[in-house]
Coordinates of C-alpha atoms in Angstrom, one line a residue:
Chain A
X1 CA -0.3 0.0 0.2
X2 CA 0.8 3.4 -0.8
X3 CA 1.0 5.8 2.1
X4 CA 0.7 9.5 2.4
X5 CA 3.4 11.7 4.5
X6 CA 3.2 15.4 4.5
X7 CA 6.3 16.2 2.3
X8 CA 8.2 19.5 1.3
X9 CA 8.6 19.6 -2.9
X10 CA 12.6 18.6 -2.0
X11 CA 11.9 15.9 0.0
X12 CA 9.4 14.7 -2.9
X13 CA 12.3 14.7 -5.0
X14 CA 14.2 12.9 -2.6
X15 CA 11.8 9.8 -2.1
X16 CA 11.3 10.2 -6.0
X17 CA 14.9 9.3 -6.4
X18 CA 15.1 7.2 -3.6
X19 CA 12.1 4.5 -4.8
X20 CA 14.2 4.8 -8.2
X21 CA 17.0 3.2 -6.7
X22 CA 19.4 5.4 -7.8
X23 CA 22.6 4.4 -7.7
X24 CA 24.8 7.3 -7.7
X25 CA 24.4 10.5 -6.5
X26 CA 26.6 13.7 -6.6
X27 CA 26.2 16.8 -5.3
X28 CA 27.7 19.9 -4.6
X29 CA 26.6 21.2 -0.9
X30 CA 26.8 25.0 -0.9
X31 CA 23.9 27.4 -1.1
X32 CA 21.9 27.6 -4.0
X33 CA 21.5 23.9 -3.4
X34 CA 18.6 22.4 -1.5
X35 CA 17.7 20.0 1.1
X36 CA 17.1 17.2 -1.7
X37 CA 20.5 16.1 -1.6
X38 CA 21.0 16.3 2.3
X39 CA 17.5 13.9 2.2
X40 CA 19.2 11.7 -0.5
X41 CA 22.4 11.8 1.9
X42 CA 20.4 10.6 4.9
X43 CA 18.9 7.7 2.8
X44 CA 22.8 6.6 1.9
X45 CA 24.0 7.1 5.5
X46 CA 20.9 5.2 7.1
X47 CA 21.6 2.4 4.8
X48 CA 17.8 3.0 3.2
X49 CA 19.3 3.8 0.0
X50 CA 22.4 1.6 -1.9
X51 CA 24.1 4.4 -3.5
X52 CA 27.2 5.7 -4.0
X53 CA 26.9 9.6 -2.9
X54 CA 29.9 11.5 -4.3
X55 CA 30.3 14.8 -2.7
X56 CA 32.3 16.8 -5.5
X57 CA 33.8 20.6 -5.3
X58 CA 31.2 22.1 -8.1
X59 CA 28.2 21.9 -9.7
X60 CA 30.4 21.3 -12.8
X61 CA 31.7 18.4 -11.5
X62 CA 28.7 17.0 -10.2
X63 CA 27.5 16.8 -13.7
X64 CA 30.8 15.3 -14.7
X65 CA 30.2 12.8 -12.1
X66 CA 26.9 11.7 -13.0
X67 CA 27.9 11.6 -16.8
X68 CA 30.8 9.1 -15.9
X69 CA 28.4 7.3 -13.7
X70 CA 25.4 7.2 -16.5
X71 CA 28.8 6.3 -19.1
X72 CA 28.6 3.1 -17.2
X73 CA 25.2 2.0 -17.3
X74 CA 24.8 3.2 -13.6
X75 CA 21.2 5.1 -12.6
X76 CA 22.5 8.8 -11.6
X77 CA 21.3 11.7 -10.0
X78 CA 21.8 15.0 -9.1
X79 CA 20.4 18.1 -8.3
X80 CA 20.7 21.9 -8.7
X81 CA 19.3 25.3 -8.8
X82 CA 19.7 28.8 -10.4
X83 CA 23.3 29.9 -10.4
X84 CA 24.4 26.1 -9.4
X85 CA 22.9 25.3 -12.9
X86 CA 24.6 28.0 -14.5
X87 CA 27.9 27.0 -13.2
X88 CA 27.2 23.3 -14.6
X89 CA 26.0 24.5 -17.8
X90 CA 28.9 23.4 -20.1
X91 CA 28.5 19.5 -18.6
X92 CA 24.7 20.0 -18.8
X93 CA 24.9 20.3 -22.5
X94 CA 27.3 17.5 -22.5
X95 CA 25.0 15.3 -20.8
X96 CA 21.9 16.3 -23.5
X97 CA 24.0 15.9 -26.4
X98 CA 26.1 12.9 -25.6
X99 CA 22.7 10.9 -25.2
X100 CA 23.5 10.1 -21.4
X101 CA 20.5 8.8 -19.4
X102 CA 20.2 10.6 -15.9
X103 CA 17.7 13.2 -14.2
X104 CA 18.2 15.9 -12.6
X105 CA 16.2 18.1 -10.3
X106 CA 16.0 21.6 -10.8
X107 CA 14.4 24.1 -8.3
X108 CA 14.0 26.8 -10.1
X109 CA 15.4 30.3 -8.8
X110 CA 15.9 33.5 -10.5
X111 CA 19.5 34.6 -11.3
X112 CA 21.4 37.7 -9.9
X113 CA 21.7 40.3 -9.9
X114 CA 20.0 41.7 -8.2
X115 CA 20.3 38.9 -5.3
X116 CA 17.5 36.7 -5.4
X117 CA 16.4 32.9 -4.2
X118 CA 12.9 32.9 -5.0
X119 CA 11.2 31.1 -8.3
X120 CA 11.4 32.1 -11.8
X121 CA 12.2 29.8 -14.8
X122 CA 15.3 31.3 -16.8
X123 CA 17.5 28.8 -15.3
X124 CA 15.9 25.7 -16.3
X125 CA 14.8 27.4 -19.6
X126 CA 18.5 28.8 -20.8
X127 CA 19.0 25.0 -21.1
X128 CA 15.9 24.4 -23.3
X129 CA 18.3 23.6 -26.3
X130 CA 20.5 21.4 -24.7
X131 CA 19.3 18.1 -25.6
X132 CA 17.0 17.6 -22.3
X133 CA 13.4 16.4 -21.8
X134 CA 12.3 19.2 -19.3
X135 CA 9.3 18.5 -17.2
X136 CA 7.7 21.2 -15.0
X137 CA 5.9 20.1 -11.9
X138 CA 2.9 21.8 -10.3
X139 CA 2.6 20.3 -7.1
X140 CA 4.7 18.0 -5.0
X141 CA 2.6 15.2 -6.0
X142 CA 3.6 15.6 -9.7
X143 CA 7.3 16.4 -7.9
X144 CA 7.8 12.5 -6.8
X145 CA 5.8 11.2 -9.5
X146 CA 8.2 12.9 -12.6
X147 CA 11.0 11.5 -11.0
X148 CA 10.1 7.9 -11.0
X149 CA 8.2 8.5 -14.8
X150 CA 11.7 10.3 -15.6
X151 CA 14.0 7.1 -15.2
X152 CA 11.5 5.0 -16.9
X153 CA 11.6 7.6 -20.1
X154 CA 15.1 8.5 -20.0
X155 CA 16.4 4.9 -19.9
X156 CA 13.9 3.6 -22.5
X157 CA 15.6 2.5 -26.1
X158 CA 13.7 5.0 -27.8
X159 CA 14.9 8.0 -25.6
X160 CA 18.1 7.8 -24.0
X161 CA 18.3 11.5 -23.5
X162 CA 18.5 12.8 -19.7
X163 CA 15.2 14.6 -18.2
X164 CA 15.3 17.7 -16.2
X165 CA 12.7 18.0 -13.4
X166 CA 11.5 21.7 -12.7
X167 CA 10.0 22.7 -9.3
X168 CA 9.1 26.5 -8.3
X169 CA 11.8 27.4 -5.4
X170 CA 9.7 27.8 -2.0
X171 CA 6.5 27.5 -3.9
X172 CA 6.8 23.5 -3.9
X173 CA 10.3 23.2 -2.7
X174 CA 9.9 24.2 0.8
X175 CA 6.1 24.1 0.7
X176 CA 4.7 21.1 2.9
X177 CA 1.6 19.2 1.7
X178 CA 0.6 15.9 1.8
X179 CA 2.1 13.3 -0.9
X180 CA 1.6 9.5 -1.5
X181 CA 4.3 7.4 -1.5
X182 CA 4.3 4.4 -3.7
X183 CA 5.0 1.2 -2.7
X184 CA 8.5 0.2 -3.4
X185 CA 7.6 -3.0 -5.0
X186 CA 5.5 -1.1 -7.6
X187 CA 8.1 1.2 -8.3
X188 CA 10.4 -2.1 -8.8
X189 CA 8.1 -3.5 -11.2
X190 CA 7.4 -0.1 -13.1
X191 CA 11.2 0.8 -13.7
X192 CA 14.0 -1.3 -15.4
X193 CA 16.3 -2.7 -12.8
X194 CA 19.2 -0.2 -11.9
X195 CA 22.3 -0.6 -14.0
X196 CA 20.7 -2.9 -16.4
X197 CA 20.7 -0.4 -19.3
X198 CA 23.5 -1.4 -21.7
X199 CA 22.5 1.1 -24.4
X200 CA 23.4 3.9 -26.1
X201 CA 26.7 2.6 -24.9
X202 CA 28.2 1.4 -21.7
X203 CA 32.2 1.7 -20.6
X204 CA 33.6 -1.6 -20.3
X205 CA 37.3 -2.0 -20.1
X206 CA 37.0 -5.6 -22.1
X207 CA 35.4 -3.6 -25.2
X208 CA 37.3 -0.2 -25.3
X209 CA 35.7 2.7 -27.4
X210 CA 36.0 6.4 -27.5
X211 CA 32.9 8.7 -27.2
X212 CA 32.4 12.0 -27.9
X213 CA 35.6 12.5 -30.0
X214 CA 36.6 14.9 -32.8
X215 CA 33.9 14.6 -35.4
X216 CA 34.4 16.0 -38.8
X217 CA 31.7 18.0 -40.7
X218 CA 31.0 15.1 -42.8
X219 CA 29.4 13.0 -39.7
X220 CA 28.5 15.8 -37.0
X221 CA 25.1 16.5 -38.0
X222 CA 24.0 12.9 -37.9
X223 CA 24.6 12.9 -34.4
X224 CA 22.3 16.0 -33.6
X225 CA 19.6 14.4 -36.2
X226 CA 19.6 11.4 -33.6
X227 CA 18.7 13.8 -30.4
X228 CA 16.3 15.1 -32.7
X229 CA 14.8 11.6 -33.3
X230 CA 15.1 10.4 -29.9
X231 CA 12.8 13.8 -28.7
X232 CA 10.5 12.5 -31.5
X233 CA 10.1 9.2 -30.1
X234 CA 10.2 10.5 -26.2
X235 CA 6.5 12.2 -27.2
X236 CA 5.0 8.9 -27.2
X237 CA 7.2 7.3 -24.6
X238 CA 6.3 9.7 -22.0
X239 CA 2.6 9.1 -22.8
X240 CA 3.2 5.7 -22.2
X241 CA 5.1 5.8 -19.0
X242 CA 2.6 8.1 -17.5
X243 CA -0.3 6.0 -18.6
X244 CA 1.6 2.9 -17.0
X245 CA 2.1 5.0 -13.8
X246 CA -1.5 5.5 -13.5
X247 CA -2.1 1.5 -13.4
X248 CA 0.3 1.3 -10.6
X249 CA -0.4 4.7 -8.5
X250 CA -4.1 5.7 -10.1
X251 CA -2.7 8.8 -11.1
X252 CA -2.5 8.7 -14.8
X253 CA 0.0 11.2 -16.3
X254 CA -0.7 10.3 -20.1
X255 CA 0.2 13.5 -22.0
X256 CA 2.3 16.3 -22.4
X257 CA -0.2 18.8 -21.7
X258 CA -3.0 19.1 -19.0
X259 CA -6.2 20.1 -20.6
X260 CA -8.3 22.2 -17.8
X261 CA -11.8 22.9 -19.4
X262 CA -10.5 24.1 -22.4
X263 CA -12.7 21.9 -25.2
X264 CA -15.7 24.6 -25.1
X265 CA -13.7 27.6 -24.2
X266 CA -13.7 30.7 -26.1
X267 CA -10.3 31.6 -24.4
X268 CA -7.4 29.6 -23.3
X269 CA -4.2 30.3 -21.4
X270 CA -1.1 28.5 -21.5
X271 CA 1.0 27.9 -18.5
X272 CA 3.7 26.1 -16.8
X273 CA 4.6 25.3 -13.2
X274 CA 3.3 25.8 -9.8
X275 CA 1.0 28.7 -10.6
X276 CA -1.4 26.6 -12.5
X277 CA -3.5 25.3 -9.7
X278 CA -4.4 29.0 -8.9
X279 CA -4.9 29.5 -12.6
X280 CA -7.6 26.6 -12.5
X281 CA -9.3 28.2 -9.6
X282 CA -9.7 31.3 -11.7
X283 CA -10.8 29.2 -14.4
X284 CA -13.6 27.9 -12.3
X285 CA -14.6 31.0 -10.8
X286 CA -15.1 32.7 -14.2
X287 CA -16.9 29.8 -15.4
X288 CA -19.4 30.2 -12.5
X289 CA -19.9 33.6 -13.7
X290 CA -20.5 32.1 -17.4
X291 CA -17.3 33.1 -19.0
X292 CA -16.0 29.9 -21.3
X293 CA -12.4 30.2 -20.1
X294 CA -9.9 26.9 -19.7
X295 CA -6.3 26.6 -18.9
X296 CA -3.6 24.9 -20.7
X297 CA -0.8 23.4 -18.8
X298 CA 2.4 22.5 -20.5
X299 CA 3.8 19.5 -18.3
X300 CA 6.8 18.8 -20.6
X301 CA 8.7 21.8 -22.8
X302 CA 11.2 19.1 -24.4
X303 CA 9.9 17.8 -26.3
X304 CA 7.3 20.2 -27.0
X305 CA 3.9 19.5 -27.7
X306 CA 3.0 20.7 -30.6
X307 CA 0.1 18.6 -31.6
X308 CA -1.8 18.9 -28.2
X309 CA -1.3 22.6 -28.5
X310 CA -2.3 22.7 -32.1
X311 CA -5.5 20.1 -31.4
X312 CA -6.5 22.3 -28.1
X313 CA -6.1 25.9 -29.4
X314 CA -7.5 25.5 -32.8
X315 CA -10.6 27.6 -33.1
X316 CA -10.5 29.5 -29.9
X317 CA -10.9 33.4 -29.9
X318 CA -7.8 34.0 -28.0
X319 CA -4.9 32.4 -26.6
X320 CA -3.0 33.7 -23.6
X321 CA 0.2 32.6 -22.5
X322 CA 2.0 33.1 -19.1
X323 CA 5.7 33.5 -19.0
X324 CA 7.3 33.4 -15.6
X325 CA 10.7 34.4 -17.5
X326 CA 11.7 36.9 -19.4
X327 CA 14.4 37.1 -22.8
X328 CA 15.2 40.8 -23.0
X329 CA 14.6 42.0 -26.0
X330 CA 12.2 39.9 -27.2
X331 CA 9.4 38.6 -24.7
X332 CA 8.3 35.5 -22.7
X333 CA 10.0 32.7 -24.0
X334 CA 6.9 30.3 -24.1
X335 CA 4.9 32.9 -25.5
X336 CA 7.6 33.0 -28.4
X337 CA 7.6 29.0 -28.3
X338 CA 3.6 29.2 -28.6
X339 CA 3.0 31.7 -31.0
X340 CA 5.8 29.6 -33.5
X341 CA 3.8 26.2 -32.8
X342 CA 0.6 28.1 -33.8
X343 CA 1.5 29.4 -37.1
X344 CA -1.2 28.9 -39.7
X345 CA -3.8 28.4 -37.2
X346 CA -5.5 31.8 -37.1
X347 CA -5.6 32.8 -33.5
X348 CA -4.1 35.7 -31.7
X349 CA -1.7 35.0 -29.1
X350 CA -1.2 37.5 -26.1
X351 CA 2.1 36.9 -23.7
X352 CA 1.7 37.8 -20.1
X353 CA 4.9 38.1 -17.8
X354 CA 5.0 37.7 -14.1
X355 CA 5.7 35.9 -11.1
X356 CA 9.5 36.7 -11.8
X357 CA 12.1 36.8 -8.9
X358 CA 9.4 34.8 -6.7
X359 CA 6.7 38.0 -7.3
X360 CA 3.4 36.2 -5.8
X361 CA 1.0 35.1 -8.5
X362 CA -2.7 34.9 -7.1
X363 CA -5.7 33.6 -8.5
X364 CA -6.9 37.2 -8.6
X365 CA -3.9 38.2 -11.1
X366 CA -5.0 34.8 -13.4
X367 CA -8.6 36.0 -13.3
X368 CA -7.4 39.6 -14.5
X369 CA -5.6 38.0 -17.2
X370 CA -8.6 35.8 -18.8
X371 CA -10.9 39.1 -18.5
X372 CA -8.3 41.0 -20.4
X373 CA -8.1 38.1 -23.3
X374 CA -11.8 38.2 -23.1
X375 CA -12.0 41.7 -23.5
X376 CA -9.5 41.7 -26.4
X377 CA -11.1 39.1 -28.1
X378 CA -14.3 41.2 -27.8
X379 CA -12.8 44.3 -29.0
X380 CA -11.1 42.3 -32.1
X381 CA -7.7 44.0 -31.1
X382 CA -4.3 42.5 -32.2
X383 CA -2.2 41.4 -29.6
X384 CA 0.3 43.7 -27.8
X385 CA 3.9 43.6 -26.7
X386 CA 3.7 41.1 -23.4
X387 CA 1.6 42.4 -20.6
X388 CA 3.8 42.5 -17.3
X389 CA 1.6 41.5 -14.4
X390 CA 1.5 43.0 -11.0
X391 CA 4.1 45.1 -11.9
X392 CA 4.7 48.1 -9.1
X393 CA 5.1 51.8 -10.7
X394 CA 8.7 52.0 -11.7
X395 CA 10.5 53.9 -9.4
Chain B
X1 CA -9.4 27.5 6.3
X2 CA -5.9 29.6 5.5
X3 CA -3.9 31.0 8.3
X4 CA -1.2 33.6 8.9
X5 CA 1.6 33.2 11.4
X6 CA 3.5 36.2 12.9
X7 CA 6.6 35.7 15.1
X8 CA 10.1 36.4 15.2
X9 CA 13.2 34.3 13.5
X10 CA 13.8 31.4 15.7
X11 CA 10.7 31.2 17.7
X12 CA 10.0 28.0 15.3
X13 CA 7.0 29.8 13.1
X14 CA 7.6 27.6 10.2
X15 CA 7.4 24.5 12.3
X16 CA 4.2 25.3 13.9
X17 CA 2.9 25.8 10.5
X18 CA 3.9 22.3 9.6
X19 CA 3.0 20.9 12.8
X20 CA -0.5 22.4 12.5
X21 CA -1.0 20.7 9.0
X22 CA 0.5 17.4 9.9
X23 CA -2.0 17.4 12.8
X24 CA -4.7 18.4 10.5
X25 CA -4.0 15.5 7.8
X26 CA -4.1 13.2 11.0
X27 CA -7.9 13.7 10.8
X28 CA -8.3 13.4 6.9
X29 CA -8.2 17.1 6.1
X30 CA -5.7 18.4 3.8
X31 CA -3.0 21.1 4.1
X32 CA -0.5 23.3 2.7
X33 CA 2.0 24.5 5.0
X34 CA 3.8 27.6 3.5
X35 CA 7.2 29.4 4.9
X36 CA 8.5 32.8 3.6
X37 CA 11.9 32.7 3.5
X38 CA 14.3 35.8 3.2
X39 CA 17.0 36.7 4.9
X40 CA 15.8 36.2 8.5
X41 CA 18.1 36.4 11.8
X42 CA 17.0 35.5 15.0
X43 CA 14.5 38.0 16.3
X44 CA 13.7 39.6 13.1
X45 CA 9.6 39.2 12.2
X46 CA 8.7 36.2 10.4
X47 CA 5.8 35.0 8.9
X48 CA 4.3 31.8 7.8
X49 CA 1.1 30.5 6.4
X50 CA -1.1 27.5 5.9
X51 CA -4.2 26.2 4.8
X52 CA -6.4 23.2 5.8
X53 CA -9.3 21.8 4.1
X54 CA -11.4 18.6 3.2
X55 CA -10.3 18.8 -0.3
X56 CA -6.8 19.0 -2.2
X57 CA -5.6 22.6 -1.9
X58 CA -4.8 23.6 -5.8
X59 CA -3.6 27.2 -5.1
X60 CA 0.1 27.9 -4.1
X61 CA -0.2 31.6 -3.9
X62 CA 0.3 33.3 -0.2
X63 CA -2.3 34.0 2.4
X64 CA -3.6 37.6 2.0
X65 CA -7.4 37.1 3.5
X66 CA -6.9 34.7 6.5
X67 CA -9.4 33.0 8.6
X68 CA -6.8 32.7 11.6
X69 CA -3.8 34.8 12.7
X70 CA -1.2 33.7 15.3
X71 CA 1.4 36.1 16.9
X72 CA 3.8 34.4 18.5
X73 CA 5.3 37.9 19.9
X74 CA 2.7 40.7 20.6
X75 CA 5.5 43.3 20.5
X76 CA 5.7 42.3 17.0
X77 CA 2.4 44.5 16.5
X78 CA 4.3 47.6 17.0
X79 CA 6.1 47.3 13.4
X80 CA 3.5 45.0 11.8
X81 CA 0.2 45.2 11.0
X82 CA -0.8 41.6 11.9
X83 CA -4.9 42.5 11.0
X84 CA -3.9 42.8 7.6
X85 CA -6.6 41.2 5.5
X86 CA -8.1 39.1 8.1
X87 CA -11.8 38.0 7.7
X88 CA -14.4 39.7 9.3
X89 CA -15.1 38.2 12.6
X90 CA -11.6 36.4 12.0
X91 CA -9.6 34.7 14.6
X92 CA -6.8 36.4 16.4
X93 CA -4.5 34.2 18.7
X94 CA -2.0 36.0 20.9
X95 CA 0.8 34.7 22.9
X96 CA 0.1 36.9 25.7
X97 CA -1.3 36.5 29.4
X98 CA -5.1 36.6 29.1
X99 CA -6.9 39.7 29.0
X100 CA -4.0 41.7 28.4
X101 CA -5.5 43.1 24.4
X102 CA -8.8 43.8 24.6
X103 CA -8.6 47.0 22.8
X104 CA -8.2 47.5 19.0
X105 CA -9.4 44.1 17.9
X106 CA -13.1 44.8 17.4
X107 CA -15.1 42.8 14.7
X108 CA -12.5 39.8 15.4
X109 CA -12.3 37.0 18.1
X110 CA -9.3 37.4 20.1
X111 CA -7.9 34.5 22.0
X112 CA -5.1 34.5 24.3
X113 CA -2.5 32.2 25.2
X114 CA 0.4 32.2 27.6
X115 CA 2.6 30.2 25.6
X116 CA 5.7 31.7 26.9
X117 CA 4.6 31.0 30.5
X118 CA 3.8 27.7 29.7
X119 CA 7.4 27.1 28.1
X120 CA 9.0 28.5 30.8
X121 CA 7.0 26.8 33.5
X122 CA 8.0 23.8 31.2
X123 CA 11.7 24.4 31.0
X124 CA 11.0 24.3 27.5
X125 CA 13.6 26.2 25.8
X126 CA 15.0 26.0 21.9
X127 CA 18.8 28.1 21.6
X128 CA 18.0 29.8 25.1
X129 CA 14.6 30.8 24.4
X130 CA 11.1 29.7 25.4
X131 CA 10.2 27.4 22.6
X132 CA 6.5 28.9 22.2
X133 CA 5.5 27.3 19.0
X134 CA 3.6 23.8 20.4
X135 CA 1.5 25.8 22.9
X136 CA 0.6 28.2 20.0
X137 CA -0.5 25.0 18.1
X138 CA -2.4 23.5 20.9
X139 CA -4.3 26.8 21.3
X140 CA -5.1 26.9 17.7
X141 CA -6.5 23.6 17.7
X142 CA -8.8 24.6 20.7
X143 CA -9.9 28.0 19.4
X144 CA -10.6 26.5 15.6
X145 CA -12.4 23.8 16.9
X146 CA -11.9 21.1 14.0
X147 CA -8.7 19.8 15.0
X148 CA -8.7 17.3 18.2
X149 CA -6.0 17.8 20.7
X150 CA -5.2 14.0 20.2
X151 CA -3.9 15.0 16.8
X152 CA -1.6 17.3 17.7
X153 CA 0.0 15.8 20.6
X154 CA 0.2 12.5 18.2
X155 CA 2.0 14.8 15.7
X156 CA 4.4 16.2 18.4
X157 CA 5.3 12.8 19.5
X158 CA 5.9 11.5 16.1
X159 CA 8.2 14.5 15.3
X160 CA 10.2 14.7 18.6
X161 CA 11.0 11.4 20.6
X162 CA 11.9 10.8 24.5
X163 CA 11.8 13.7 26.9
X164 CA 11.5 16.7 24.4
X165 CA 8.4 15.2 22.9
X166 CA 6.7 14.7 26.2
X167 CA 7.6 18.4 27.5
X168 CA 6.1 19.7 23.9
X169 CA 3.1 17.6 24.1
X170 CA 2.5 18.9 27.4
X171 CA 3.0 22.4 26.5
X172 CA 0.3 21.7 23.7
X173 CA -2.1 20.4 26.1
X174 CA -1.8 23.0 29.0
X175 CA -2.6 25.6 26.3
X176 CA -5.4 23.7 24.9
X177 CA -6.8 23.6 28.1
X178 CA -6.0 26.9 29.4
X179 CA -8.2 28.7 26.7
X180 CA -11.8 29.3 27.9
X181 CA -14.9 30.5 26.2
X182 CA -14.5 29.3 22.7

C-alpha cells in the first residue's frame, strides 16, 4: 500500500529518487543547493538507499560525475538550482548532446543580480536547447511522480536522453503538503532494474570504445539528428510511461499537457509550473460567472507538445501565454514558442509576464489575465507586446 | 481555512505551520504549509502561512485573507500590521497572559494563550529562548474547533521523541486547556 506523508517539494524529489533506486548521487552542498541532496544523504547514510554519494567540489563536477556514472550504465541523479545550474551548464549540454540518460531536479530560482532566492524559470529555460527532456511540476505529488517516470523515460531505448524535472523554488520546494508515496515493489516493477541499461553504450574495459571525440563535419550532423529522433520518440514514451504509472498509482499522466476545461472554451491560457493550480481556480470562478475560459498546462516543454497545443488551441478566439521568465528584447520564452507552434492557425496570442524573482502570482492575477483576453477577443484587437502582471510603478 | 503566523526568527514559526498541517492530516484534512524565506535573522519578524481544507488545495499563492492569525510575540504588532486582510469575525490568537489585549480588535474573535509562560514553566527552551510554538498550535487546535488535541499530541510525539516530545506535548495540552469561552 502506498502511504501518504507531509512532504516539501524537496523531500518529494528525494523520495522519488530513493524509490527509483538511484545508484550514484553527486552533489555540491552549498547555496543554492537544496535539502534534496541532504535528504538523499540521510537515506544513504542510514542504509535505506544503497547508492554511492559523491560529494564533489562544484556543480560542474557534479554533472561530470553523473555523466561518468551514466556512462557505465549506472542510474545517476543530481539536483541543483539557479546559479548552480549555470555553473554546471557546460556539462549539462555535454550530458544532453552525449545522450547520457540521467535525471536532475532543478529548483527554479531567479538569476542575480539583483540577488534572489525565489522562483523564476530562466535558469531552466537557458538549457532548453541542450538535448534534455524538460518537465515542469505543478505540485509536490507531481514532483515525486515525475522523478520516477523520468527514469523510465530516459532509460527507454527509444529515448536515451537526460531528463530535468523543474520545481518552483519555495512555492513547491519548501511548501509541505500531503504526498502519496508509492510502494517500493510497485516502483521496482515499473522501472527497469537499476544498472541494467546497456544502450546507447556503456564503458567496458574489455571492449574499449571512444565517445564524444572530434567529429568532422561530414558526420557531425547525424549525431544531432539522432537526438532529434529521440526527442520525437520521447513524446510517445512520455505518454506510455505516464499511463503505466497510472496503472500502479491511480495517478495518470498520459499527456504532455493537461487540458483543464479547454474543450468548449473561447479563451485559453497556456501556463507551466506551480501557479497552474491558481489559474485553474480562476477558470472555475470565471466559469461560474458564465465566461468560457480554460487552462492549458504544459507538463513537458521539451519535447514541445506541438500537436496537443495546436489541437486544443485551434478555433479559439484568443490564446494567452503566462511566462515566469523573460527574454530581453523579445518577451516571454514560452510565448515565443507557443506563437511559433500555432503558426498557420488563425488565433491571436497575447503574452503575459509575471512571477519574476518570486513575485506572488495569485488567483486574482489570473482572473484579470482571463478578463483581459476576453476583452481583447470582444474588441477584436491585435495582440500587444507582453503585458507585465503585477508590476509596481517604475521608481 | 487559511492561517497566517507572525513571529520572530527562532520562535519556530515555520515548524508551527508544519505541525498544524500534519495534525490536520491526521484527522483526514488536506493541508499546505508555506514558509516565507528571506534574509531572516534571529529576532527579526517572520511570517508563515498554512491552509487546511476538506479537499486537496490547488492554489499555491500566499495567504492574503486569513481566517486565523497567530501572533507569537505581541510586541511584533508595533511594527507589523497583524490584522492585514483578516476576515471579519476572524480569529486572532495572541501569545500573552489572558486579557491583556482587549482593545483594537473590534470585529474579530480574540484569544490569548500564555505560551511563553507555559514554556518557561516546563523548562522548554530552544537555543536559550522559550519554545512557544507547540503551545501555540495546541491553542490553535482549541480555537479553530476542527482539530482534536489528540491529533496535535500524536503529531508532536511523531516529530520529537523522548523528553523533548513529552514536554512539547505537555505544552500543547496546557495551552489547549488554558483557553476558555470558545
